[in-house]
Amino acid sequence: MELHILLIFMIFAAIVAIEVKDLLSSVIAVGAVGFALCLAFLVLKAPDLAITQLVVEILCLIILIRATINKDLPLVIEGRWVFNALSTLGFIAVFLLFSWLALRELPRFGEPIMEVVKKYLQEGVSKTGAVNIVTAVILDFRAYDTLGEATVLFTSVIGIMAILRKPGRKKKE
Amino acid sequence: MILYFLCLILFCVGLYGVLRKRNIVKMIIGLGIMEYAMNLFFVLMGYRFHGRAPIDAKDQNILNMVDPLPQALVLTSIVIGLGVTALVISIAIRIYEKYGTFDITKIKRLKG
Amino acid sequence: MINNPETGMTLIVKTITRLTVGLILLFGIYIILHGHLSPGGGFAGGVIVALSFVHLMLAFGKDVAVSRVSKNLASNLESIGAMMFLLVALLGFLRGSFFLNILAKGSPFNLFSAGTIPLSNIAIGIKVGVGLFAIFLALVVLERSK
């Protein structure tokens, strides 16, 4: 029941974040969505994810606020507003209809199919020695995923440094 | 079932922001909301009624743990999401420096 | 440079920051080292370490944080973290395959247990923490240089 309340709160906060006029209020509303997501992870028995989501959300908020502060928001009335909004909403309605049909084939909430994980849960402690099964999965059983993640993070840091370097090049002396 | 559907509605709110808004910061916020919805959907798939967190305790034999595999996948996805958000923000800051606005239609007009 | 009243925030914020920033850094290192025993691990601990440096930068201004960790040192440390993770992975070839856990397992619930997992945690913690700090440094340096 608390999950329903949290999800409805997240949907309302997301709508506020998308629709409000002021950029700073919009960023704060997105922070509200992130902290509600952290609470939902706690309810879903995932403490690792709750810690990570909390600290990542704080850093993300600092970066977003530094980027958007003191920058104006142009207020424009767009032409064909009604047509564009109605076509987008229609597309989203079709998407939700098909997703409703597809979701019925999934296993019910609360009764997952735990085929792969059964082995990890039985042999996790004896094979790796790590008590935290999530750490055992990401750093031992499925360490390839973590290697790929490290590569993606490295690439993103290099990309940011290349984009944000000072423009213009010094002439060779 | 209802929870999955609410999660997809949250995804659609982010999608609406990406498709309809003309401000780049609003688009980035929509991307972030979509990412939150996907992470939550993965973790919801692994939940088990009356389950416990996947950490062993001393002198206890815990039988009903929740599924740790989606949690492990989402843990990497959260940090990647922060990297992607920072990359898109840096591109937006560059655009603001060059054109003096966040509005994408004005950017198009100035280029031509 | 630290007591320069021109840069950074007010005296109250600076005094509180002097007390808390070490504790935040220590908590991040604790989270990294105990990743295989309790919730946390390299990702969360690395972000906390990065947050401690960001805290220092926000309170004292850019120059103090750069004097602790410069941009070149940040990129070098990030590469070292990535190479260390790859080295731990290649260590498995001594017994046959990639990412094999070859060190002694030890007994569970001890700090020194679980073979190569704490080493991987430390590598990922260095990489994530310094990488995110480098991102924030690049963003702030650009805004000041205008």
Coordinates of C-alpha atoms in Angstrom, one line a residue:
Chain A
M1 CA 0.0 0.0 0.0
E2 CA 2.8 2.4 0.8
L3 CA 4.3 1.7 -2.6
H4 CA 1.1 2.9 -4.3
I5 CA 1.2 6.1 -2.3
L6 CA 4.9 6.7 -3.1
L7 CA 4.4 6.0 -6.8
I8 CA 1.4 8.4 -7.0
F9 CA 3.5 11.0 -5.2
M10 CA 6.3 10.5 -7.7
I11 CA 3.9 10.9 -10.6
F12 CA 2.5 14.2 -9.3
A13 CA 6.0 15.5 -8.5
A14 CA 7.1 14.6 -12.0
I15 CA 4.1 16.4 -13.6
V16 CA 5.0 19.5 -11.5
A17 CA 8.6 19.2 -12.6
I18 CA 7.7 19.1 -16.2
E19 CA 5.0 21.8 -16.2
V20 CA 6.1 24.5 -13.8
K21 CA 7.4 27.7 -15.4
D22 CA 10.4 28.4 -13.1
L23 CA 13.6 26.3 -13.8
L24 CA 14.8 26.3 -10.2
S25 CA 11.4 25.0 -8.9
S26 CA 11.5 22.4 -11.7
V27 CA 14.9 21.1 -10.5
I28 CA 13.7 21.0 -6.9
A29 CA 10.7 18.9 -7.9
V30 CA 12.9 16.4 -9.7
G31 CA 14.8 16.1 -6.4
A32 CA 11.6 15.2 -4.7
V33 CA 11.0 12.5 -7.3
G34 CA 14.5 11.1 -6.6
F35 CA 14.2 11.1 -2.8
A36 CA 10.8 9.3 -3.1
L37 CA 12.5 6.8 -5.3
C38 CA 15.1 6.3 -2.5
L39 CA 12.3 5.6 -0.1
A40 CA 10.7 3.1 -2.5
F41 CA 14.0 1.2 -2.8
L42 CA 14.0 1.0 1.0
V43 CA 10.5 -0.4 1.0
L44 CA 11.5 -2.9 -1.7
K45 CA 14.3 -4.3 0.5
A46 CA 17.2 -2.9 -1.5
P47 CA 19.4 -1.0 0.9
D48 CA 22.4 -0.8 -1.4
L49 CA 20.3 1.0 -4.0
A50 CA 18.8 3.3 -1.4
I51 CA 22.2 4.6 -0.3
T52 CA 23.5 5.0 -3.9
Q53 CA 20.3 6.7 -5.1
L54 CA 20.5 9.1 -2.1
V55 CA 24.1 10.3 -2.7
V56 CA 23.7 10.3 -6.5
E57 CA 20.6 12.4 -6.2
I58 CA 22.4 15.0 -4.0
L59 CA 25.3 15.3 -6.5
C60 CA 22.9 15.5 -9.4
L61 CA 20.9 18.3 -7.7
I62 CA 24.1 20.3 -7.1
I63 CA 25.2 20.0 -10.7
L64 CA 21.7 20.9 -12.1
I65 CA 21.3 23.9 -9.8
R66 CA 24.8 25.2 -10.7
A67 CA 23.9 24.8 -14.4
T68 CA 20.5 26.5 -14.3
I69 CA 21.0 29.3 -11.7
N70 CA 20.9 32.9 -13.1
K71 CA 19.7 31.7 -16.5
D72 CA 16.4 33.0 -17.8
L73 CA 13.5 30.9 -19.2
P74 CA 12.0 32.3 -22.3
L75 CA 8.2 32.4 -22.2
V76 CA 6.9 31.7 -25.6
I77 CA 3.4 30.9 -26.9
E78 CA 3.8 28.2 -29.5
G79 CA 1.8 27.9 -32.6
R80 CA -0.3 24.7 -33.2
W81 CA -0.2 24.1 -29.4
V82 CA -3.4 22.1 -29.3
F83 CA -2.6 19.8 -32.2
N84 CA 0.9 19.0 -30.9
A85 CA -0.3 18.3 -27.4
L86 CA -3.2 16.2 -28.6
S87 CA -1.0 14.1 -30.9
T88 CA 1.6 13.5 -28.2
L89 CA -1.1 12.5 -25.7
G90 CA -2.7 10.2 -28.3
F91 CA 0.6 8.5 -28.9
I92 CA 1.1 8.0 -25.1
A93 CA -2.4 6.6 -24.8
V94 CA -1.6 4.0 -27.5
F95 CA 1.6 3.2 -25.8
L96 CA -0.1 2.7 -22.4
L97 CA -2.8 0.5 -24.0
F98 CA -0.3 -1.9 -25.5
S99 CA 1.8 -1.9 -22.4
W100 CA -1.4 -2.9 -20.4
L101 CA -1.8 -5.8 -22.8
A102 CA 1.8 -6.8 -22.4
L103 CA 2.0 -6.5 -18.7
R104 CA -0.5 -9.3 -18.2
E105 CA 2.0 -11.8 -19.4
L106 CA 4.6 -10.8 -16.8
P107 CA 4.9 -12.8 -13.5
R108 CA 2.7 -11.3 -10.8
F109 CA 4.1 -8.7 -8.4
G110 CA 5.6 -10.4 -5.4
E111 CA 6.2 -13.8 -7.0
P112 CA 9.3 -13.5 -9.2
I113 CA 10.8 -16.3 -11.2
M114 CA 14.1 -16.9 -9.6
E115 CA 15.8 -19.4 -11.9
V116 CA 19.2 -17.8 -12.4
V117 CA 19.5 -16.4 -8.9
K118 CA 18.8 -19.7 -7.1
K119 CA 22.4 -20.8 -7.7
Y120 CA 23.8 -17.5 -6.6
L121 CA 21.8 -17.5 -3.4
Q122 CA 22.8 -21.1 -2.5
E123 CA 26.5 -20.9 -3.4
G124 CA 27.2 -17.2 -3.0
V125 CA 28.8 -17.2 0.5
S126 CA 30.7 -20.4 0.0
K127 CA 32.1 -19.5 -3.4
T128 CA 33.0 -15.8 -3.0
G129 CA 33.2 -15.3 0.8
A130 CA 31.2 -12.0 0.5
V131 CA 28.2 -11.8 2.8
N132 CA 26.5 -9.1 0.8
I133 CA 25.0 -11.0 -2.2
V134 CA 24.6 -7.9 -4.3
T135 CA 28.4 -7.2 -4.1
A136 CA 29.1 -10.8 -4.8
V137 CA 27.0 -10.6 -8.0
I138 CA 28.4 -7.3 -9.3
L139 CA 32.1 -8.0 -8.5
D140 CA 32.4 -11.8 -8.9
F141 CA 29.6 -13.5 -10.8
R142 CA 28.9 -10.7 -13.3
A143 CA 32.0 -8.6 -13.1
Y144 CA 31.9 -8.1 -16.9
D145 CA 29.0 -5.8 -16.5
T146 CA 30.9 -3.8 -14.0
L147 CA 33.9 -3.6 -16.3
G148 CA 31.6 -2.2 -19.0
E149 CA 30.1 0.3 -16.6
A150 CA 33.6 1.5 -15.7
T151 CA 34.3 2.0 -19.4
V152 CA 31.1 4.0 -19.9
L153 CA 31.9 6.2 -16.9
F154 CA 35.5 6.8 -18.2
T155 CA 34.1 7.7 -21.6
S156 CA 31.6 10.2 -20.1
V157 CA 34.4 11.9 -18.1
I158 CA 36.6 12.2 -21.2
G159 CA 33.6 13.6 -23.1
I160 CA 32.9 16.2 -20.5
M161 CA 36.5 17.3 -20.4
A162 CA 36.6 17.5 -24.2
I163 CA 33.4 19.6 -24.4
L164 CA 34.2 21.9 -21.5
R165 CA 37.8 22.7 -22.2
K166 CA 38.7 26.3 -22.8
P167 CA 38.1 27.3 -26.4
G168 CA 40.9 28.3 -28.6
R169 CA 44.3 26.8 -28.9
K170 CA 47.6 28.4 -28.0
K171 CA 50.0 28.9 -30.9
K172 CA 53.2 27.0 -30.9
E173 CA 56.2 29.1 -30.0
Chain B
M1 CA 0.1 -5.3 -11.8
I2 CA -1.3 -1.9 -10.8
L3 CA 2.2 -1.0 -9.6
Y4 CA 3.8 -1.9 -12.9
F5 CA 1.2 0.3 -14.7
L6 CA 1.8 3.3 -12.3
C7 CA 5.5 2.9 -13.1
L8 CA 4.8 3.0 -16.8
I9 CA 2.7 6.1 -16.3
L10 CA 5.7 7.7 -14.6
F11 CA 7.8 6.7 -17.7
C12 CA 5.2 8.4 -19.9
V13 CA 5.4 11.7 -17.9
G14 CA 9.1 11.8 -18.7
L15 CA 8.4 10.9 -22.3
Y16 CA 6.0 13.8 -22.6
G17 CA 8.6 16.1 -21.2
V18 CA 11.2 15.0 -23.7
L19 CA 8.8 15.2 -26.7
R20 CA 6.9 18.4 -26.0
K21 CA 9.1 20.8 -24.1
R22 CA 11.3 23.3 -26.0
N23 CA 13.6 24.1 -23.1
I24 CA 16.7 21.9 -23.0
V25 CA 16.8 21.7 -19.2
K26 CA 13.2 20.5 -19.2
M27 CA 14.2 17.8 -21.7
I28 CA 17.1 16.7 -19.4
I29 CA 14.7 16.5 -16.5
G30 CA 12.4 14.3 -18.6
L31 CA 15.3 12.0 -19.4
G32 CA 16.0 11.7 -15.7
I33 CA 12.4 10.9 -14.9
M34 CA 12.4 8.1 -17.5
E35 CA 15.6 6.7 -16.0
Y36 CA 14.0 6.7 -12.5
A37 CA 11.0 4.8 -13.9
M38 CA 13.1 2.2 -15.5
N39 CA 15.2 1.6 -12.4
L40 CA 12.1 1.3 -10.3
F41 CA 10.5 -1.2 -12.8
F42 CA 13.5 -3.5 -12.6
V43 CA 13.5 -3.5 -8.8
L44 CA 9.8 -4.1 -8.7
M45 CA 10.2 -7.2 -10.9
G46 CA 12.5 -8.7 -8.3
Y47 CA 10.4 -8.1 -5.2
R48 CA 9.1 -11.0 -3.2
F49 CA 6.3 -10.9 -0.6
H50 CA 7.7 -11.1 3.0
G51 CA 11.2 -11.2 1.5
R52 CA 14.4 -10.0 3.2
A53 CA 17.3 -7.9 2.0
P54 CA 20.0 -10.0 0.2
I55 CA 22.5 -9.8 3.0
D56 CA 23.4 -12.7 5.2
A57 CA 23.3 -12.4 9.0
K58 CA 25.3 -14.2 11.6
D59 CA 23.9 -17.4 12.9
Q60 CA 20.8 -17.2 10.8
N61 CA 19.7 -19.2 7.8
I62 CA 17.7 -16.8 5.6
L63 CA 15.6 -18.6 3.1
N64 CA 13.3 -15.9 1.6
M65 CA 15.6 -13.3 0.1
V66 CA 14.5 -10.9 -2.6
D67 CA 16.0 -11.3 -6.1
P68 CA 19.5 -9.7 -6.0
L69 CA 20.2 -9.8 -9.7
P70 CA 18.0 -6.8 -10.8
Q71 CA 19.4 -4.8 -7.8
A72 CA 23.0 -5.5 -9.0
L73 CA 22.1 -4.4 -12.6
V74 CA 20.3 -1.2 -11.4
L75 CA 23.2 -0.3 -9.1
T76 CA 25.5 0.2 -12.1
S77 CA 22.7 1.9 -14.0
I78 CA 22.3 4.6 -11.4
V79 CA 25.9 5.7 -11.6
I80 CA 25.9 5.6 -15.4
G81 CA 22.7 7.8 -15.3
L82 CA 24.6 10.4 -13.3
G83 CA 27.4 10.4 -15.9
V84 CA 25.0 10.8 -18.7
T85 CA 23.1 13.6 -17.0
A86 CA 26.4 15.5 -16.4
L87 CA 27.4 15.0 -20.1
V88 CA 24.1 16.4 -21.4
I89 CA 24.2 19.3 -18.9
S90 CA 27.7 20.2 -20.2
I91 CA 26.4 20.2 -23.8
A92 CA 23.5 22.4 -22.7
I93 CA 25.9 24.9 -21.0
R94 CA 28.0 25.1 -24.2
I95 CA 24.8 25.8 -26.2
Y96 CA 23.8 28.5 -23.7
E97 CA 27.2 30.2 -24.0
K98 CA 27.1 30.2 -27.8
Y99 CA 23.4 31.2 -28.4
G100 CA 22.4 32.8 -25.1
T101 CA 19.2 30.7 -24.8
F102 CA 17.9 27.3 -23.8
D103 CA 15.1 27.4 -26.5
I104 CA 15.8 24.8 -29.2
T105 CA 13.7 26.6 -31.9
K106 CA 15.7 29.8 -31.5
I107 CA 18.9 27.8 -31.9
K108 CA 17.7 26.4 -35.2
R109 CA 16.7 29.9 -36.4
L110 CA 20.1 31.4 -35.5
K111 CA 22.0 28.6 -37.4
G112 CA 20.3 29.2 -40.7
Chain C
M1 CA 44.5 30.8 1.1
I2 CA 42.1 29.1 3.5
N3 CA 41.5 32.1 5.6
N4 CA 41.0 34.4 2.7
P5 CA 37.6 36.1 3.4
E6 CA 37.2 37.1 -0.3
T7 CA 36.4 33.7 -1.7
G8 CA 33.8 31.1 -0.7
M9 CA 31.0 31.5 1.8
T10 CA 30.8 33.1 5.3
L11 CA 32.9 32.3 8.4
I12 CA 30.1 30.2 9.9
V13 CA 30.0 27.9 6.9
K14 CA 33.8 27.6 6.8
T15 CA 34.1 26.7 10.5
I16 CA 31.4 24.0 10.2
T17 CA 33.0 22.7 7.0
R18 CA 36.4 22.3 8.7
L19 CA 34.7 20.1 11.3
T20 CA 32.6 17.9 9.0
V21 CA 34.5 17.4 5.8
G22 CA 37.0 14.9 7.3
L23 CA 34.1 12.9 8.8
I24 CA 32.4 12.7 5.5
L25 CA 35.6 11.5 3.8
L26 CA 36.1 9.0 6.5
F27 CA 32.6 7.7 6.1
G28 CA 33.1 7.3 2.4
I29 CA 36.2 5.2 3.0
Y30 CA 34.4 3.1 5.6
I31 CA 31.6 2.4 3.1
I32 CA 34.1 1.4 0.4
L33 CA 36.1 -0.9 2.7
H34 CA 33.0 -2.7 4.2
G35 CA 31.3 -3.2 0.8
H36 CA 31.3 -6.9 1.1
L37 CA 29.9 -7.0 4.6
S38 CA 27.2 -4.3 4.7
P39 CA 25.1 -2.2 2.2
G40 CA 27.3 0.1 0.2
G41 CA 30.3 -0.7 -1.9
G42 CA 32.5 1.0 -4.4
F43 CA 29.8 3.0 -6.1
A44 CA 28.1 4.6 -3.1
G45 CA 31.4 5.1 -1.2
G46 CA 33.0 6.7 -4.3
V47 CA 30.1 9.2 -4.7
I48 CA 30.4 10.1 -0.9
V49 CA 34.1 10.7 -1.3
A50 CA 33.4 13.0 -4.3
L51 CA 30.7 14.8 -2.3
S52 CA 33.3 15.6 0.5
F53 CA 35.5 17.3 -2.1
V54 CA 32.5 19.1 -3.6
H55 CA 31.6 20.3 -0.1
L56 CA 35.1 21.7 0.4
M57 CA 34.9 23.5 -3.0
L58 CA 31.5 25.0 -2.3
A59 CA 32.5 26.3 1.1
F60 CA 36.0 27.6 0.5
G61 CA 36.0 28.4 -3.2
K62 CA 37.7 26.7 -6.1
D63 CA 41.3 27.3 -5.3
V64 CA 41.5 25.4 -2.0
A65 CA 40.0 22.3 -3.4
V66 CA 42.2 22.5 -6.5
S67 CA 45.3 22.8 -4.2
R68 CA 44.2 19.5 -2.6
V69 CA 43.4 17.6 -5.8
S70 CA 44.4 19.3 -9.1
K71 CA 42.8 18.4 -12.4
N72 CA 45.8 16.5 -13.7
L73 CA 46.0 14.5 -10.5
A74 CA 42.3 13.7 -10.8
S75 CA 42.6 12.4 -14.3
N76 CA 45.7 10.4 -13.4
L77 CA 44.0 8.9 -10.4
E78 CA 40.9 8.0 -12.4
S79 CA 43.1 6.1 -15.0
I80 CA 44.9 4.4 -12.1
G81 CA 41.5 3.2 -10.7
A82 CA 40.5 1.8 -14.1
M83 CA 43.8 0.1 -14.6
M84 CA 43.7 -1.4 -11.1
F85 CA 40.3 -2.9 -11.8
L86 CA 41.5 -4.4 -15.0
L87 CA 44.6 -5.7 -13.2
V88 CA 42.4 -7.5 -10.7
A89 CA 40.5 -9.0 -13.6
L90 CA 43.7 -10.1 -15.3
L91 CA 44.9 -11.6 -12.1
G92 CA 42.4 -14.4 -12.6
F93 CA 44.4 -15.7 -15.5
L94 CA 46.9 -17.1 -13.1
R95 CA 44.4 -19.8 -12.4
G96 CA 42.8 -20.0 -15.7
S97 CA 40.0 -17.5 -16.5
F98 CA 39.1 -13.8 -16.5
F99 CA 37.8 -12.4 -13.2
L100 CA 38.5 -15.5 -11.3
N101 CA 38.6 -15.0 -7.5
I102 CA 42.1 -16.5 -6.8
L103 CA 42.9 -15.1 -3.4
A104 CA 42.0 -16.8 -0.2
K105 CA 38.4 -16.6 0.8
G106 CA 38.9 -16.3 4.5
S107 CA 36.0 -16.7 6.9
P108 CA 32.8 -14.8 6.3
F109 CA 31.9 -11.7 8.4
N110 CA 35.6 -10.7 8.6
L111 CA 37.0 -7.5 7.1
F112 CA 39.8 -9.5 5.4
S113 CA 37.8 -12.0 3.5
A114 CA 36.2 -12.6 0.1
G115 CA 39.4 -12.7 -2.0
T116 CA 39.6 -10.0 -4.6
I117 CA 36.3 -8.4 -4.0
P118 CA 37.7 -5.7 -1.5
L119 CA 40.4 -4.9 -4.0
S120 CA 37.8 -4.4 -6.8
N121 CA 35.8 -2.2 -4.4
I122 CA 38.7 0.0 -3.7
A123 CA 39.5 0.4 -7.4
I124 CA 35.9 1.3 -8.3
G125 CA 35.7 3.6 -5.3
I126 CA 38.8 5.6 -6.5
K127 CA 37.5 5.6 -10.1
V128 CA 34.0 6.8 -9.3
G129 CA 35.0 9.3 -6.7
V130 CA 37.8 11.0 -8.6
G131 CA 35.9 10.9 -11.9
L132 CA 32.8 12.6 -10.5
F133 CA 35.0 15.2 -8.8
A134 CA 36.8 15.9 -12.1
I135 CA 33.3 16.4 -13.8
F136 CA 32.3 18.9 -11.1
L137 CA 35.7 20.7 -11.4
A138 CA 35.3 21.0 -15.2
L139 CA 31.8 22.5 -14.8
V140 CA 32.9 25.0 -12.1
V141 CA 36.1 26.1 -13.9
L142 CA 34.2 26.8 -17.1
E143 CA 31.6 29.0 -15.3
R144 CA 34.3 31.1 -13.6
S145 CA 36.4 31.6 -16.7
K146 CA 33.7 33.5 -18.6

